[in-house]
XYZ file of C-alpha atoms in Angstrom:
464
model
C 0.000 0.000 0.000
C 1.108 3.588 -0.698
C 0.283 5.701 2.395
C -1.175 9.028 1.254
C 0.871 11.966 2.448
C -0.247 15.508 3.139
C -3.474 14.840 5.064
C -2.204 13.761 8.484
C -4.793 14.644 11.150
C -7.205 16.112 8.566
C -10.661 14.980 7.455
C -10.954 13.662 3.883
C -14.086 12.478 2.100
C -14.101 9.510 -0.295
C -16.996 9.326 -2.754
C -17.520 5.980 -4.471
C -16.505 2.738 -2.785
C -15.466 0.441 -5.596
C -11.953 -0.976 -5.896
C -10.210 2.399 -6.241
C -12.345 4.128 -3.614
C -11.740 1.489 -0.950
C -8.005 1.458 -1.678
C -7.919 5.259 -1.438
C -9.754 5.213 1.885
C -7.340 2.710 3.431
C -4.282 4.511 2.010
C -5.514 7.807 3.431
C -6.021 6.223 6.853
C -2.561 4.655 6.602
C -1.201 8.164 6.074
C -2.956 9.491 9.169
C -6.104 11.056 7.710
C -9.595 10.824 9.185
C -11.651 9.342 6.337
C -15.392 9.733 5.742
C -16.756 7.401 3.051
C -19.939 7.398 0.986
C -21.489 5.505 -1.897
C -25.062 5.729 -3.168
C -25.202 1.917 -3.222
C -26.159 0.225 0.039
C -24.111 -2.867 -0.774
C -20.946 -0.801 -1.268
C -21.549 1.061 2.006
C -21.996 -2.218 3.870
C -18.753 -3.569 2.388
C -16.913 -0.439 3.557
C -18.371 -0.730 7.048
C -17.203 -4.358 7.238
C -13.693 -3.064 6.515
C -13.973 -0.738 9.563
C -14.287 2.396 7.417
C -16.424 5.308 8.629
C -19.503 5.710 6.428
C -21.133 9.165 6.371
C -23.731 10.514 3.940
C -21.669 13.199 2.209
C -24.746 14.539 0.409
C -26.303 15.844 3.630
C -26.173 19.498 4.583
C -22.937 20.331 6.376
C -21.285 16.950 5.676
C -18.463 18.604 3.743
C -17.553 21.103 6.441
C -13.874 21.045 7.416
C -12.971 18.509 4.706
C -9.427 18.965 3.401
C -10.324 17.178 0.142
C -12.951 15.053 -1.595
C -11.557 11.984 -3.371
C -13.808 10.784 -6.190
C -13.915 7.384 -7.902
C -13.464 7.478 -11.698
C -16.959 6.277 -12.573
C -18.653 9.306 -10.971
C -19.328 12.232 -13.364
C -17.813 15.483 -12.150
C -18.755 17.779 -15.047
C -20.581 16.156 -17.977
C -23.298 15.139 -18.576
C -23.997 16.672 -15.136
C -21.857 16.949 -11.987
C -22.630 14.623 -9.121
C -24.459 16.517 -6.371
C -21.722 15.867 -3.791
C -19.040 17.141 -6.158
C -21.107 20.253 -6.899
C -21.484 20.820 -3.155
C -17.707 20.467 -2.733
C -17.156 23.161 -5.354
C -19.517 25.486 -3.507
C -17.780 24.742 -0.195
C -14.311 25.302 -1.653
C -13.262 21.692 -0.986
C -10.570 20.500 -3.443
C -11.722 17.519 -5.542
C -9.150 14.888 -6.525
C -8.908 11.165 -7.292
C -6.678 8.237 -6.394
C -4.338 8.935 -9.316
C -3.635 12.408 -7.980
C -3.028 10.979 -4.508
C -0.618 8.412 -5.952
C 1.555 10.960 -7.731
C 1.458 13.141 -4.622
C 2.608 10.311 -2.349
C 4.698 7.771 -4.285
C 8.111 9.435 -3.981
C 9.547 9.398 -0.443
C 12.743 10.284 1.397
C 13.789 6.613 1.156
C 14.558 7.087 -2.524
C 17.790 8.890 -1.578
C 19.400 5.531 -0.705
C 18.445 3.863 -4.014
C 21.144 3.306 -6.625
C 18.558 3.624 -9.436
C 15.621 5.956 -8.969
C 12.206 4.317 -9.485
C 10.276 5.280 -12.605
C 6.586 5.641 -13.440
C 5.246 4.927 -16.927
C 1.669 6.074 -17.618
C -0.269 4.870 -20.677
C -3.429 6.490 -22.032
C -5.361 6.575 -25.321
C -8.615 5.214 -26.732
C -7.526 1.703 -27.750
C -4.592 -0.508 -26.883
C -3.901 0.889 -23.396
C -4.215 -2.444 -21.635
C -2.174 -4.446 -24.135
C 0.524 -1.771 -24.287
C 0.741 -1.547 -20.488
C 0.820 -5.322 -20.032
C 3.415 -5.689 -22.790
C 5.704 -3.107 -21.169
C 5.416 -4.926 -17.855
C 6.070 -8.275 -19.558
C 9.247 -6.997 -21.221
C 10.516 -5.513 -17.960
C 9.843 -8.787 -16.128
C 11.718 -10.653 -18.864
C 14.629 -8.243 -18.366
C 14.448 -8.937 -14.601
C 13.541 -5.364 -13.754
C 11.250 -4.916 -10.716
C 7.848 -3.899 -12.123
C 4.273 -3.380 -10.912
C 1.237 -3.062 -13.177
C -1.598 -0.908 -11.843
C -4.362 1.617 -12.551
C -7.062 0.546 -14.953
C -5.392 -2.884 -15.118
C -3.866 -5.024 -12.408
C -3.962 -3.487 -8.927
C -5.331 -0.151 -7.759
C -2.637 2.540 -7.807
C -2.647 3.020 -4.032
C -2.767 -0.723 -3.401
C 0.669 -1.420 -4.891
C 3.867 -1.911 -2.903
C 6.170 1.012 -2.071
C 8.906 1.693 -4.592
C 12.105 -0.350 -4.612
C 15.542 0.322 -6.040
C 15.266 0.499 -9.834
C 11.593 -0.447 -9.829
C 9.129 0.606 -12.519
C 5.396 1.187 -12.055
C 3.354 0.867 -15.250
C -0.042 2.590 -15.052
C -2.899 2.229 -17.497
C -4.968 5.410 -17.171
C -8.386 6.072 -18.670
C -9.690 9.520 -19.546
C -11.871 9.312 -16.428
C -8.697 9.054 -14.358
C -6.555 11.652 -16.116
C -9.387 14.188 -16.288
C -9.600 14.879 -12.556
C -6.188 14.064 -11.059
C -4.573 17.155 -9.525
C -1.084 15.668 -9.877
C 0.094 13.866 -13.017
C 3.882 13.501 -13.089
C 4.972 10.280 -14.824
C 8.548 9.859 -16.000
C 7.326 8.407 -19.306
C 3.866 9.159 -20.723
C 2.283 7.248 -23.614
C -0.545 8.299 -25.950
C -1.622 5.341 -28.097
C -4.365 6.779 -30.330
C -7.715 8.566 -30.260
C -11.169 7.590 -31.473
C -14.661 8.638 -30.416
C -15.617 7.182 -27.024
C -17.070 8.413 -23.720
C -18.189 11.606 -25.462
C -21.139 12.182 -23.129
C -18.767 12.090 -20.155
C -16.410 14.656 -21.681
C -18.846 16.955 -23.487
C -17.624 15.928 -26.964
C -14.455 14.954 -28.770
C -12.558 18.087 -27.735
C -13.171 17.433 -24.052
C -12.216 13.793 -24.470
C -8.874 14.681 -26.072
C -8.285 17.389 -23.465
C -8.650 14.767 -20.710
C -5.989 12.605 -22.382
C -3.719 15.582 -23.040
C -3.592 16.464 -19.320
C -1.226 13.535 -18.769
C 1.366 15.383 -20.841
C 0.521 18.992 -20.007
C 0.220 18.893 -16.212
C 3.538 17.407 -15.142
C 5.777 17.431 -18.189
C 7.111 13.852 -18.495
C 10.801 13.337 -19.185
C 9.855 11.267 -22.226
C 6.646 11.215 -24.285
C 5.724 8.314 -26.577
C 3.024 9.561 -28.946
C 1.028 7.678 -31.566
C 0.815 9.953 -34.601
C -1.649 8.063 -36.789
C -4.395 10.601 -35.968
C -4.360 14.384 -36.159
C -4.643 14.684 -32.383
C -1.467 12.649 -31.886
C 0.465 14.720 -34.401
C -0.786 17.885 -32.698
C 0.269 16.569 -29.292
C 3.729 15.553 -30.506
C 4.201 18.992 -32.046
C 3.105 20.708 -28.831
C 5.678 18.760 -26.829
C 8.685 19.004 -29.120
C 11.280 21.773 -29.217
C 12.479 20.938 -32.701
C 12.859 18.169 -35.306
C 15.722 16.462 -33.458
C 14.192 16.669 -29.963
C 14.328 13.042 -28.834
C 12.288 13.603 -25.693
C 9.313 12.852 -27.968
C 9.233 9.391 -29.563
C 6.765 9.261 -32.453
C 5.012 5.952 -33.048
C 3.024 4.727 -36.061
C 1.487 1.570 -37.451
C 1.457 1.611 -41.248
C 3.363 4.837 -41.903
C 7.137 5.056 -42.339
C 8.317 7.886 -40.110
C 11.315 9.936 -41.183
C 13.365 12.848 -39.889
C 16.156 13.367 -37.369
C 14.020 12.635 -34.302
C 13.317 9.361 -32.481
C 10.764 7.257 -34.374
C 9.329 3.762 -33.992
C 6.974 2.426 -36.677
C 5.637 -0.849 -38.050
C 4.912 -1.648 -41.694
C 3.833 -5.015 -43.119
C 4.653 -6.712 -39.836
C 8.136 -5.267 -39.336
C 8.968 -2.841 -36.519
C 11.752 -0.321 -37.131
C 13.417 2.197 -34.824
C 15.190 5.225 -36.285
C 17.227 7.979 -34.626
C 18.961 10.872 -36.353
C 17.718 9.508 -39.680
C 19.332 6.065 -39.256
C 17.769 2.709 -38.387
C 19.055 1.441 -35.051
C 16.702 -1.453 -34.334
C 14.206 -3.806 -35.995
C 11.874 -6.669 -35.037
C 9.819 -9.037 -37.189
C 6.426 -9.012 -35.451
C 4.748 -11.520 -37.746
C 5.646 -14.645 -35.721
C 4.437 -13.100 -32.433
C 1.100 -14.854 -31.852
C 0.190 -12.644 -28.911
C 0.263 -9.500 -31.086
C -1.846 -10.143 -34.212
C -2.817 -7.335 -36.587
C -1.812 -3.740 -37.250
C -3.447 -2.443 -34.076
C -1.310 -4.745 -31.949
C 1.733 -3.738 -33.960
C 0.999 -0.162 -32.911
C 0.865 -1.372 -29.293
C 4.176 -3.165 -29.833
C 5.757 0.026 -31.183
C 4.634 2.023 -28.138
C 5.852 -0.642 -25.702
C 9.153 -0.954 -27.582
C 9.659 2.828 -27.426
C 9.036 2.886 -23.674
C 11.394 0.006 -23.006
C 14.110 1.578 -25.177
C 13.710 4.831 -23.239
C 14.258 2.800 -20.046
C 17.558 1.494 -21.413
C 16.649 -1.985 -22.702
C 18.370 -3.364 -25.807
C 16.339 -4.238 -28.949
C 17.311 -7.924 -28.716
C 16.039 -8.164 -25.140
C 12.724 -6.576 -26.162
C 12.412 -8.918 -29.163
C 12.938 -11.981 -26.972
C 10.272 -10.784 -24.541
C 7.784 -10.062 -27.342
C 8.060 -13.665 -28.545
C 6.802 -14.983 -25.182
C 3.928 -12.496 -24.794
C 0.655 -14.434 -24.798
C -1.651 -11.436 -25.127
C -4.412 -10.369 -22.772
C -7.727 -12.073 -22.112
C -10.578 -10.709 -24.250
C -8.212 -8.813 -26.584
C -7.594 -10.737 -29.830
C -7.176 -13.795 -27.587
C -6.788 -17.105 -29.412
C -8.882 -19.458 -27.269
C -9.045 -22.608 -29.427
C -8.151 -24.158 -32.766
C -10.377 -26.985 -33.976
C -10.223 -28.716 -37.354
C -8.334 -25.797 -38.839
C -10.768 -23.196 -37.435
C -9.429 -20.538 -35.016
C -11.663 -19.092 -32.298
C -10.653 -15.576 -31.184
C -12.097 -13.660 -28.233
C -11.945 -9.870 -28.667
C -14.804 -9.028 -26.311
C -12.933 -5.831 -25.361
C -13.837 -4.461 -28.828
C -16.718 -2.476 -27.357
C -16.852 0.170 -30.097
C -16.680 0.244 -33.880
C -13.095 1.515 -33.933
C -11.848 -1.421 -31.861
C -13.845 -3.887 -33.948
C -12.357 -2.414 -37.132
C -8.882 -3.209 -35.852
C -9.854 -6.802 -35.107
C -11.525 -7.222 -38.507
C -8.293 -6.154 -40.192
C -6.172 -8.595 -38.187
C -7.656 -11.841 -39.526
C -8.803 -13.493 -42.762
C -11.917 -15.559 -43.594
C -13.849 -14.212 -40.612
C -17.074 -15.524 -39.171
C -17.892 -12.479 -37.104
C -19.951 -12.485 -33.906
C -21.087 -8.935 -33.202
C -23.746 -7.054 -31.286
C -24.764 -6.065 -27.803
C -25.735 -2.596 -26.628
C -24.746 -0.588 -29.690
C -23.210 2.873 -29.502
C -24.066 5.971 -31.525
C -23.684 5.228 -35.232
C -23.765 1.479 -34.726
C -21.451 -0.307 -37.163
C -22.002 1.891 -40.217
C -18.367 3.037 -40.090
C -17.185 -0.562 -40.469
C -18.312 -0.866 -44.115
C -14.732 -0.460 -45.469
C -13.475 -3.239 -43.175
C -15.903 -6.046 -43.990
C -13.982 -7.538 -46.918
C -12.667 -10.472 -44.870
C -16.067 -11.237 -43.282
C -17.616 -14.386 -44.736
C -20.684 -14.038 -42.514
C -21.825 -12.088 -39.438
C -23.734 -13.650 -36.543
C -25.551 -10.928 -34.627
C -26.476 -11.000 -30.942
C -28.049 -8.814 -28.291
C -30.070 -5.629 -28.197
C -28.646 -4.134 -31.400
C -28.691 -7.286 -33.536
C -31.408 -6.104 -35.890
C -30.034 -2.568 -36.088
C -26.628 -3.975 -37.028
C -28.251 -6.242 -39.628
C -29.649 -3.185 -41.409
C -26.143 -1.672 -41.588
C -24.370 -4.694 -43.064
C -25.500 -4.197 -46.656
C -24.536 -7.175 -48.823
C -22.451 -8.869 -46.137
C -24.083 -12.246 -45.330
C -25.515 -12.224 -41.837
C -27.846 -13.991 -39.446
C -29.634 -12.699 -36.352
C -28.824 -15.194 -33.590
C -29.598 -13.068 -30.510
C -27.717 -15.257 -27.988
C -24.026 -16.094 -27.713
C -24.748 -19.810 -27.621
C -26.690 -19.739 -30.859
C -24.105 -17.514 -32.572
C -21.151 -19.737 -31.665
C -23.041 -22.879 -32.636
C -24.034 -21.497 -36.041
C -20.556 -20.087 -36.755
C -18.894 -23.381 -35.795
C -21.369 -25.355 -37.898
C -20.653 -23.284 -41.028
C -16.913 -22.693 -40.505
C -14.346 -24.312 -42.780
C -10.633 -24.971 -42.304
C -8.801 -21.621 -42.502
C -11.707 -19.634 -41.046
C -11.574 -17.529 -37.876
C -14.620 -17.323 -35.624
C -14.131 -13.854 -34.161
C -16.024 -12.271 -31.280
C -15.564 -8.521 -31.820
C -18.909 -7.090 -30.673
C -18.517 -3.385 -31.615
C -20.941 -2.751 -28.752
C -21.164 -2.590 -24.983
C -22.067 -5.752 -23.082
C -24.610 -4.399 -20.625
C -27.722 -5.699 -22.395
C -26.779 -9.333 -21.665
C -23.650 -9.290 -19.465
C -22.360 -7.183 -16.548
C -19.094 -6.418 -18.366
C -17.013 -7.355 -21.392
C -15.076 -9.924 -19.345
C -18.219 -11.945 -18.606
C -19.189 -11.719 -22.276
C -15.784 -13.051 -23.294
C -16.018 -15.832 -20.736
C -19.437 -16.794 -22.144
C -17.910 -16.996 -25.636
C -15.066 -19.209 -24.390
C -17.507 -21.485 -22.567
C -19.560 -21.919 -25.744
C -16.407 -22.609 -27.776
C -15.382 -25.236 -25.224
C -18.639 -27.047 -25.955
C -18.267 -27.010 -29.739
C-alpha cells in the first residue's frame, strides 16, 4: 500500500466505494487522515463498514464542512453530462476535488529514494484503444529483463494498493480519460498516448473534451519522455506541442502503417516489421509476424509504443524482441482461445466500439464475425470499409437487428444469444476460417461487463 501523504490529522471524504475508492480510503487512513466514506449503493456502504471504514452521507447538509479534500472514484461524473451533487457541493464549499491517481503521484516518492542506486520510474499509458495491451506488454518486457515492475491503474492493482517503490523499480499505469481528467497531480517519468477515437463523449462533453482529458497527462507534469502515436491528427498535434524541434528526442513518435522519417526518435511498423530510427538512421528492428500474442496492425501499434518505452528505459532491442516472442496477449483482446479442425476461435470481447472492432476485422482473414450487444451511436455503419474479410456475421443482443440493417450485402444472421451464434458459426466454418467475437458494442444488455461476455464466448467454444 502507498500511504497518502499531506493529510495527516485532517478529514478527507471519499466518494464511491469500488476498488479504487476502498483502496484510497485505506491509504488515506494509513497516512494518518480521518476518512469519511460514501457511496449511493447500500451494498458498497456495507462492504466499507465491514472493513472498519467510517460511512457518512456526504450529500447531507454540512457533511463537507472542514474537509481537506474530496476523493472521487473514476466512474462518478464530475462535469458532464452533469456533476454529481456531492461534487457540486464540494465546489460550492471550496473543498478541493481529486482522485486516487492524484493521490498516488502526490505520495509515491519518499525520502527513502535517496538511498536507491537507481531511482524508481513511473510509466503512464493512455489513449482510446490498446492501453491495456501496451501496459501489459511493457510490464512483460521488464519482467523478462528482470527489472522490478508493478502493473496498476485501470489494469492489475489499484494505484494506491501497490507496494512502495524499490531500487530500480518501474510502475506501469494504465490510465483512462476518467482518471486523467480529474487528477490534480500527473507527473509520470514516461507518458504514452496510443491513439484517439470517439468514445465516452457524453462524459467529456464531446471529442474536444475527451482529447483534453488525455492531453492532461502530458501537459500537467511534463514527463521526461513522451511516446506519442501519430496516426491521428490529435497525436500529431500533441507531438508537435511537446517538441522543441525536429531532433528533440524527448518525444518518440510511433506509427502503425506509416514510415516515419526525420532526425528525431521514431518507432513504426509496416507489413509486420517494426523499425526504430534515430537521427535519420535505423538502429533497431523486429519481425512481429511470428508473435502470436500481437496479431494485426493495431497490436503492432501497441508493440511500437511498448518498444519505445522500453528503449527509453535502457533496454536493448534484442532483449525486447525476446520478450515479445513470449507475450501471450491479454484475455478478451484478440485472444486465441481454441483451434479446432483448422478453425481458429478468437475472443476480442474488449472491442466495445466500432473503432476497436475495425482493428480486429483487419487482423484476420476468412472471418465468421460475432457482433452485437448494446450498440453505440452510429452502430457499425463506419465498419463498411473493413468487412472484406467477413464471410458471414452472426448478430447477438439488443442491437442485432439494427446492425443487420447496416451490413448491406455482407451475409448475416440474427442469432440473438451467444450460444446460438457460436453454434451457427462453428457449424458453417471451414478450415482456414476464424470465428471472431468482436462485438462493436457494450455488453450491458446481456452481461455485466465485457469480461463476462468473453467468458461466455469461451464457454460456448469449449462445448463445440
